[in-house]
Short mmCIF file of C-alpha atoms in Angstrom, two decimals:
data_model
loop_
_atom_site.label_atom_id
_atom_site.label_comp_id
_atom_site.label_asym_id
_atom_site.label_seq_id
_atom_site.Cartn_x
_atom_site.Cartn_y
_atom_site.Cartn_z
CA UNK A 1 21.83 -16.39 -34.12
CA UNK A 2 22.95 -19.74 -33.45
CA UNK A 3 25.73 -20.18 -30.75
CA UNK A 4 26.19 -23.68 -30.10
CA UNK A 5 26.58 -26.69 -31.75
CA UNK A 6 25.93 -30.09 -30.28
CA UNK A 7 27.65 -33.21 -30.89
CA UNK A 8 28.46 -36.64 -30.32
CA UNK A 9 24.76 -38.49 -30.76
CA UNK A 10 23.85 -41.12 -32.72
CA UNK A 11 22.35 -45.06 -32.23
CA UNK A 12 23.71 -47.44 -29.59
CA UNK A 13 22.42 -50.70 -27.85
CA UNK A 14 20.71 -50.98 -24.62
CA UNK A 15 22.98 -50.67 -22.01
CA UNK A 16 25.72 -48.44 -24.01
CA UNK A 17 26.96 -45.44 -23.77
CA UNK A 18 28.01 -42.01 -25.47
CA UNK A 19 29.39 -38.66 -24.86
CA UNK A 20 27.73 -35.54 -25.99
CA UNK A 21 29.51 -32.08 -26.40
CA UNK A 22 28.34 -28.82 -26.93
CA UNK A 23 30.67 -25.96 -28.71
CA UNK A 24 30.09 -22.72 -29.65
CA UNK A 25 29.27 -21.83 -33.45
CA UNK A 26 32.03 -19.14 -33.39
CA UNK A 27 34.27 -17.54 -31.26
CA UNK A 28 32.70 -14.88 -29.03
CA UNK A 29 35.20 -14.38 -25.58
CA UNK A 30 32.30 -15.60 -23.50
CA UNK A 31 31.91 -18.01 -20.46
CA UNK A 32 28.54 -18.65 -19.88
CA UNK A 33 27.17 -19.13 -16.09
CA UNK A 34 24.63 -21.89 -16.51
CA UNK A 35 24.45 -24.70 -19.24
CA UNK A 36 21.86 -27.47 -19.60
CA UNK A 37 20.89 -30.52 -21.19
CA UNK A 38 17.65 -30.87 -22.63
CA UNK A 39 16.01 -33.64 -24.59
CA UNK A 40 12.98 -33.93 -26.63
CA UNK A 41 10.71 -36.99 -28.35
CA UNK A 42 8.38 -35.73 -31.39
CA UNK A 43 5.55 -35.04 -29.74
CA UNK A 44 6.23 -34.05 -26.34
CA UNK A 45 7.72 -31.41 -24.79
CA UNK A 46 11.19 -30.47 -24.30
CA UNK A 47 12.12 -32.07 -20.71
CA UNK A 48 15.19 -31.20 -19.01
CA UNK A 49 18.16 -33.86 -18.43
CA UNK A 50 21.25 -31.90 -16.43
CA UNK A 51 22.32 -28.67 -15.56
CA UNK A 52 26.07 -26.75 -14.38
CA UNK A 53 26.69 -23.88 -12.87
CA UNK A 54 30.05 -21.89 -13.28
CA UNK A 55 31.69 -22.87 -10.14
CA UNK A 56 30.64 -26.42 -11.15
CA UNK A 57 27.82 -27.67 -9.18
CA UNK A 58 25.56 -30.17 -11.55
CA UNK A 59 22.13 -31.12 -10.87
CA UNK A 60 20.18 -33.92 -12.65
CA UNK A 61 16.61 -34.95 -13.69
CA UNK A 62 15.79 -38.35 -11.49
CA UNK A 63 15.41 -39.91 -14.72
CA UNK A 64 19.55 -39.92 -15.77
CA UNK A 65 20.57 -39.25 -11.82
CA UNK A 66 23.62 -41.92 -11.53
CA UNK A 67 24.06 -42.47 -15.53
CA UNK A 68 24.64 -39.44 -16.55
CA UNK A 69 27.35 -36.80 -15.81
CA UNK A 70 27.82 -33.15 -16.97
CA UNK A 71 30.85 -31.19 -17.14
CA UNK A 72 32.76 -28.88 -19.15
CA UNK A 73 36.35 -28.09 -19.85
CA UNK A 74 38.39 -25.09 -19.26
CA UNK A 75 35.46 -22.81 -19.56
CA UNK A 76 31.64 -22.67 -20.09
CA UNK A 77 31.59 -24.29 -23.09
CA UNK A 78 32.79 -26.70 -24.13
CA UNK A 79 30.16 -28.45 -22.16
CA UNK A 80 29.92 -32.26 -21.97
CA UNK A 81 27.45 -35.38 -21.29
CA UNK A 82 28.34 -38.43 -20.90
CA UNK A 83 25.68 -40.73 -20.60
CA UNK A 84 25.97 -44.85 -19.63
CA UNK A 85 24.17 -47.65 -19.45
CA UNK A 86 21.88 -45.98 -22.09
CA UNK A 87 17.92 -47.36 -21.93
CA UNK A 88 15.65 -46.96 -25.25
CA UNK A 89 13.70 -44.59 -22.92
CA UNK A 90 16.48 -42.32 -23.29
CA UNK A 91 16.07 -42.02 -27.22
CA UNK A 92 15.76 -38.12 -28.62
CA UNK A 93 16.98 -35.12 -29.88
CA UNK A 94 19.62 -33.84 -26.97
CA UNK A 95 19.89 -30.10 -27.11
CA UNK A 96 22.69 -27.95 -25.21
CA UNK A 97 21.68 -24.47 -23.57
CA UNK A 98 23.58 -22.04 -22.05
CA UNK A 99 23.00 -18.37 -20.26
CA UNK A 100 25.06 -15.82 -18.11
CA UNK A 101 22.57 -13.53 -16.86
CA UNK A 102 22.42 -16.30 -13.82
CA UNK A 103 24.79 -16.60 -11.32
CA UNK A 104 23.69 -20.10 -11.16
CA UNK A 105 21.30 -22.12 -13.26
CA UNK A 106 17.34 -21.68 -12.07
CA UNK A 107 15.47 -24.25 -11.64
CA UNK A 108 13.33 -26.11 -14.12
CA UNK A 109 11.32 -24.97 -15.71
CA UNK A 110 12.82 -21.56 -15.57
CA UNK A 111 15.67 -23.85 -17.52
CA UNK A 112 13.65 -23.34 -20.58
CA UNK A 113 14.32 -19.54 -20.58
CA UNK A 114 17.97 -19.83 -21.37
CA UNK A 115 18.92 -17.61 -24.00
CA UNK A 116 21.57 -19.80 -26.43
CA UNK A 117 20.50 -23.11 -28.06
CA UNK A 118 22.36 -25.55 -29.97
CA UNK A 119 20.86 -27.27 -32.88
CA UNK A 120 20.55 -30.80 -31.41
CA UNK A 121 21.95 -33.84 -31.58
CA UNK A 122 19.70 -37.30 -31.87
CA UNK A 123 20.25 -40.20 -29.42
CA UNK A 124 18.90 -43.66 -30.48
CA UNK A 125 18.95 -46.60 -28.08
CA UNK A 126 17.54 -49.91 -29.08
CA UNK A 127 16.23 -52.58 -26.98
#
């Protein structure tokens, strides 16, 4: 049963930027304790990109660390990305997850055990 829906992708230039979101697919009175970013190229596997916990703390993948910033509103979700000076390395299908048997996120790859999944949302940067 789906429970998210991500947002906000689509095709920039190098150097751009864009701001994902991630909703839920109906109304269910819960605030999640961890959401994530992941992303994914055909092909590979599904690496993770950021991470927040509840009270707020946000870690990052090297890869996106100073680009990239995750947040959320009122409540776990909505839950946000916005992502700058955008490289064609950064091209694929962004995916939200979220969780609240965790006090705080786990690590990665433990990440890849959250229980709700949005369908997706494609980034395309060109060079």
């Amino acid at each position: 049963q789906v429970q998210l829906v991500a947002s906000g992708g689509g095709s920039v230039e190098n150097g751009g930027s864009l701001r994902l979101s991630c909703a839920r697919s109906k109304y269910t009175g819960v605030t999640y304790t961890c959401m994530a970013w992941f992303r994914q190229v055909p092909g590979k596997e599904r690496d993770w990109v950021a991470s927040i916990d509840i009270d707020g703390t946000t870690r990052y993948a090297d890869a996106v660390k100073g680009r990239f910033t995750i947040s959320y509103g009122n409540a776990m979700p909505p839950l946000h990305l916005q992502m700058n000076s955008l490289k064609p390395e950064d091209s694929a299908m962004y995916y939200c997850a979220a969780d609240l048997r965790f006090p705080t996120c786990p690590p990665y790859p433990a990440l890849l055990d959250l229980a709700y999944w949005g369908q997706g949302t494609q980034v395309t940067v060109s060079s």
